[in-house]
Short mmCIF file of C-alpha atoms in Angstrom, two decimals:
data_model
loop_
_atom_site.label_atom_id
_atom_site.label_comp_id
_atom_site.label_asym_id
_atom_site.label_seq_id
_atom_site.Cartn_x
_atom_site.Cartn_y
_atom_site.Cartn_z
CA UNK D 1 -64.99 16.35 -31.94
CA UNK D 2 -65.36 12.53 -31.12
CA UNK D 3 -64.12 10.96 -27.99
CA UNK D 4 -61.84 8.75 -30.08
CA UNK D 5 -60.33 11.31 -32.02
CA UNK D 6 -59.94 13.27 -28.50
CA UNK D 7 -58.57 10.26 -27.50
CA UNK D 8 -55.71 10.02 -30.33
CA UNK D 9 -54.85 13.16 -30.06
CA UNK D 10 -54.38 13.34 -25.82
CA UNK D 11 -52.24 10.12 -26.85
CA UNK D 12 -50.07 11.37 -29.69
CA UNK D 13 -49.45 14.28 -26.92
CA UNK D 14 -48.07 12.54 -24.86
CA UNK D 15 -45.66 10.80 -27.10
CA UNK D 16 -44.32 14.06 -28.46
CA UNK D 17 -43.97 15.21 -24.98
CA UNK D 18 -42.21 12.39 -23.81
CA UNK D 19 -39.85 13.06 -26.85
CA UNK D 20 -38.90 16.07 -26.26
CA UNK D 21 -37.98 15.32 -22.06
CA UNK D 22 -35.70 12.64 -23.32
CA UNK D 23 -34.03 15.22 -25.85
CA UNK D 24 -33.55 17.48 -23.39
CA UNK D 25 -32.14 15.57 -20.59
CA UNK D 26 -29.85 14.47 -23.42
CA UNK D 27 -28.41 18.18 -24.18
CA UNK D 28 -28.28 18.92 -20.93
CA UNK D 29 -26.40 15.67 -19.46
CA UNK D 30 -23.66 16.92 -22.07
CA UNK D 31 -22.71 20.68 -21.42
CA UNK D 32 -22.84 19.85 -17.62
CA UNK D 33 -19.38 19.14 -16.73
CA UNK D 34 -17.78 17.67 -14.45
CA UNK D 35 -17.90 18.42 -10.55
CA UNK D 36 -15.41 20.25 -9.05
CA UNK D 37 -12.69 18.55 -7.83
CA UNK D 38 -13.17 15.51 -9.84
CA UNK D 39 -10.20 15.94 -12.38
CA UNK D 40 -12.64 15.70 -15.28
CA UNK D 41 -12.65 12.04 -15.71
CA UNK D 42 -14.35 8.56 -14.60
CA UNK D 43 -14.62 8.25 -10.83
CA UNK D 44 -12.28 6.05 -9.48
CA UNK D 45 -12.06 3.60 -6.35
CA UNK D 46 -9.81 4.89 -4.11
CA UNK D 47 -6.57 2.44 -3.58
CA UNK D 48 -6.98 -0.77 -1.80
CA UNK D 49 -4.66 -1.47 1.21
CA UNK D 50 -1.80 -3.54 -0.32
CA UNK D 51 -2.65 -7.26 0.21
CA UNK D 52 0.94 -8.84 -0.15
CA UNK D 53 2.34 -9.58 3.34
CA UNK D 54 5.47 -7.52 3.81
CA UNK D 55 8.40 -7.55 6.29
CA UNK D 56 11.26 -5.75 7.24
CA UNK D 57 14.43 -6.54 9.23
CA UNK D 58 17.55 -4.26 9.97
CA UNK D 59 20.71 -3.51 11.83
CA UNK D 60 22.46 -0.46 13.11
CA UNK D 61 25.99 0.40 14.16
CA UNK D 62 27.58 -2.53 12.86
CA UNK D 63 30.88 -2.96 12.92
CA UNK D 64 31.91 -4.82 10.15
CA UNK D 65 34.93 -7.00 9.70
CA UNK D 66 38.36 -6.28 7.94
CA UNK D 67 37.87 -7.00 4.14
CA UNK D 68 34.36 -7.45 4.47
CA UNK D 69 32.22 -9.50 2.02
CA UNK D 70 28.83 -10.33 3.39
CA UNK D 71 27.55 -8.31 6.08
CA UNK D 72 23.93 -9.42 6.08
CA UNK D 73 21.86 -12.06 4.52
CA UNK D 74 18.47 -13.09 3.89
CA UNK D 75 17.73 -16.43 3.48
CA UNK D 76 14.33 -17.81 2.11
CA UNK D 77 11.31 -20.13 3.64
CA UNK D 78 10.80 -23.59 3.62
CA UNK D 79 7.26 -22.48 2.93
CA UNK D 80 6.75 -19.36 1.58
CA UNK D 81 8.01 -17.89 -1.68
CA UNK D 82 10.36 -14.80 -0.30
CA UNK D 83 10.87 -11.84 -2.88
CA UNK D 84 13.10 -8.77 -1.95
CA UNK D 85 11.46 -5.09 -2.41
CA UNK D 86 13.84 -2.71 -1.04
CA UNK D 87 17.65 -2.55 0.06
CA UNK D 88 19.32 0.88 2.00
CA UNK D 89 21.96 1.35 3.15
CA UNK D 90 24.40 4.26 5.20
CA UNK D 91 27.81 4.37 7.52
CA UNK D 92 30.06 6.45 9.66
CA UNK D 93 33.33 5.35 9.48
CA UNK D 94 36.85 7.27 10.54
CA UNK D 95 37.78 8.84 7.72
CA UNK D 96 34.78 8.72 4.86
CA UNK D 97 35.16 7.79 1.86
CA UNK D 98 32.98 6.55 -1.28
CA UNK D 99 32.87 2.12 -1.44
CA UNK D 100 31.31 -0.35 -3.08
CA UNK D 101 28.34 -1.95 -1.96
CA UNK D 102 27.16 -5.65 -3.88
CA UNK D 103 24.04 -7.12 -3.84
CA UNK D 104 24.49 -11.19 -4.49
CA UNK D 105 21.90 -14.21 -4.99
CA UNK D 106 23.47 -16.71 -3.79
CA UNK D 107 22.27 -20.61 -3.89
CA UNK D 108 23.60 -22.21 -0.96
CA UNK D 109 23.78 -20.44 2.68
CA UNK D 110 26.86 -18.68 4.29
CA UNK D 111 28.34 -20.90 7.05
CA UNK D 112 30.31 -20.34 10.23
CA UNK D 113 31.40 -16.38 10.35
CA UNK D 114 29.81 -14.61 12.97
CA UNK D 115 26.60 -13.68 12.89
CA UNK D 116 23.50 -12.24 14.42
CA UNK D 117 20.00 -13.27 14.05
CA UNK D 118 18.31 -9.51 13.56
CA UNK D 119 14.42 -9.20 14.40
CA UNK D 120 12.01 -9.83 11.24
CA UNK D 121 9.50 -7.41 11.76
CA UNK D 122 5.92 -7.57 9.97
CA UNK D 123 4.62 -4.18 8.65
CA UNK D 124 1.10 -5.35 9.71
CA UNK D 125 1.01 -7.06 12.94
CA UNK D 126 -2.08 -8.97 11.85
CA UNK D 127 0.75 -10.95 9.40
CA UNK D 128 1.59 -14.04 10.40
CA UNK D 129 5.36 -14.37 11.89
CA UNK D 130 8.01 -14.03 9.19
CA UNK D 131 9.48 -17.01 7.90
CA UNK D 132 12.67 -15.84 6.06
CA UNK D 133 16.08 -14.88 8.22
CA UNK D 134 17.71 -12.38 8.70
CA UNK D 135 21.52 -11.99 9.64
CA UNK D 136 24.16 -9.67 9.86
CA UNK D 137 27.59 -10.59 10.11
CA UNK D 138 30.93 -9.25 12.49
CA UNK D 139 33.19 -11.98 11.19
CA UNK D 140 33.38 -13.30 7.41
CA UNK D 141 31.61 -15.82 6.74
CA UNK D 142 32.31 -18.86 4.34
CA UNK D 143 30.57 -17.49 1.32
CA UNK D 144 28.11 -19.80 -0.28
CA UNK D 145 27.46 -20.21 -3.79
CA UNK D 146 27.34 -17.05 -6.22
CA UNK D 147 23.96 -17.29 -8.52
CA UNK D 148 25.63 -14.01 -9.47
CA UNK D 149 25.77 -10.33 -8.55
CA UNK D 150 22.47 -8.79 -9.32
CA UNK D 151 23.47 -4.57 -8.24
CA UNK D 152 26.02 -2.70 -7.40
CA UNK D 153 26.66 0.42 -6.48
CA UNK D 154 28.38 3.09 -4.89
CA UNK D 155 27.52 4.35 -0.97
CA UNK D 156 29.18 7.59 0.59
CA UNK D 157 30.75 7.11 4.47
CA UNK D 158 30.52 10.17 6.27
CA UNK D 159 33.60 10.84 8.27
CA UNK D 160 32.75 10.52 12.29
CA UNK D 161 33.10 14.13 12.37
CA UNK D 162 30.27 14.84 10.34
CA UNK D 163 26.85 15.54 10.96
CA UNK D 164 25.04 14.44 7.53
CA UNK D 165 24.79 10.57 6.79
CA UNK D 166 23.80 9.48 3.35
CA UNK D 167 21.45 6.77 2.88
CA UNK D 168 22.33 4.69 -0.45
CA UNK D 169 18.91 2.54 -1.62
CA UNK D 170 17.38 0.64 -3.87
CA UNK D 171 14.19 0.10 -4.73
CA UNK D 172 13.17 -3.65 -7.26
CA UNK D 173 9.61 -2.32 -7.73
CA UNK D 174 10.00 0.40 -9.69
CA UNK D 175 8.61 -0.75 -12.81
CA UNK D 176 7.33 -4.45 -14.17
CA UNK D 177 10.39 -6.42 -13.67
CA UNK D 178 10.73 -9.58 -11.18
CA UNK D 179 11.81 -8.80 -7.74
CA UNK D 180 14.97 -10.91 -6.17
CA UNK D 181 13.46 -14.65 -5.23
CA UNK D 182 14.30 -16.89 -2.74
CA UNK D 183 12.31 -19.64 -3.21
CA UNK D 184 14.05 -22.16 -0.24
CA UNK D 185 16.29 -22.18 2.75
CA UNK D 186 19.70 -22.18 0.78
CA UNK D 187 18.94 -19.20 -1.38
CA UNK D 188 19.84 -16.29 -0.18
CA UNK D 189 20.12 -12.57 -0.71
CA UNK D 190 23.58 -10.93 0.43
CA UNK D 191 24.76 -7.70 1.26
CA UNK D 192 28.52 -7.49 0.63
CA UNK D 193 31.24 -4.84 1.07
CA UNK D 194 33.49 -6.21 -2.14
CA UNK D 195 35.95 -6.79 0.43
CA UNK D 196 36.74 -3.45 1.70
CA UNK D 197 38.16 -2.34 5.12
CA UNK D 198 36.54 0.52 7.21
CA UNK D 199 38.03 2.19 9.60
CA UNK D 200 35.96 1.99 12.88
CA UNK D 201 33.03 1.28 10.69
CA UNK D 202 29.29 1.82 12.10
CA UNK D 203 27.09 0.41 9.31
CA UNK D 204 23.32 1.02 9.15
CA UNK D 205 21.24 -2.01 7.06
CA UNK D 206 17.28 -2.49 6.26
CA UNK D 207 15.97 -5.55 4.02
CA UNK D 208 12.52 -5.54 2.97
CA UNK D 209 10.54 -8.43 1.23
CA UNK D 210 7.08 -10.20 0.71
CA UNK D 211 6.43 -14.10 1.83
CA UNK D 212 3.55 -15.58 -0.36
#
């Protein structure tokens, strides 16, 4: 045999055998499943840390007024673009009972009433400081104007005698909609009682929202 045709043939050998390595990494890549644990699918990146700066403020064991309409505000930013996530609220009053809670946009602030400034508190303390305001109010205030009522809803008092207290929230991210936006200092986001009287009311209250 001739050193060429030795030659061919050591060549066409290799070919062939490089053939049939790719074929069978082919098979075998598909009847190997996948690892345990993995769910059978792609591998995903685990979830980011949520990048939207986020605040909360709230009040507790507040004694609201006779007939009370708002009992806590939050007013937007001269420079950030304020949208509301998540609204709760819960009482003790004398006697229970089942009220009405609204949950108003207004366009122009409250004034006078009385009113305190509660702390806006960042959920990440590398945020900068919030710049939306928080209030809750112990006196009516002159309402500002109604953009319109955007929830309401029923909340359960427990009596003072109880031991259970039911928390009544709500939640504006639960699917693709547009959250509450206050996108200025004279529109604001109001808690109000539909003007209802509780007897020795204690009132618990949490707002939370992005600035952006």
């Amino acid at each position: 045999m001739s050193e060429r045709l030795k030659g061919t043939i050591g060549r066409v050998g290799a070919v062939v055998f490089l053939a049939f390595v790719v074929l069978w990494a082919t098979a075998h890549a598909q009847q190997v499943g996948p690892a345990p644990g993995s769910g059978g699918g792609a591998l995903t990146a685990p979830p980011s840390t949520p990048s939207r700066t986020t605040y909360s403020a709230s009040t507790t064991g507040l004694a609201t007024a006779a007939t009370a309409t708002d009992v806590f505000t939050l007013t937007g930013s001269a420079t950030k673009t304020v949208r509301v996530r998540k609204v709760a609220i819960s009482c003790i009053t004398a006697a229970g009972g089942v009220q009405s809670a609204l949950f108003i946009l207004r366009s122009t602030a409250n004034t006078v009433g009385t009113s305190t400034d509660e702390a806006e508190v960042a959920n990440d303390d590398l945020n900068a400081p919030a710049t939306a305001t928080a209030l809750s109010y112990t006196a009516n205030p002159t309402l500002g104007t109604s953009v319109g009522t955007i929830r309401a809803t029923k909340y359960a008092c427990n009596s003072s005698s109880g031991n259970a207290v039911n928390q009544t929230a709500l939640d504006f991210g639960t699917a693709d909609q547009q959250y509450p936006t206050l996108r200025g200092t004279t529109d604001v986001f109001a808690v109000n009682l539909n003007a209802t009287t509780l007897s020795s009311p204690s009132v618990d209250l949490y707002v939370e929202w992005t600035e952006e």
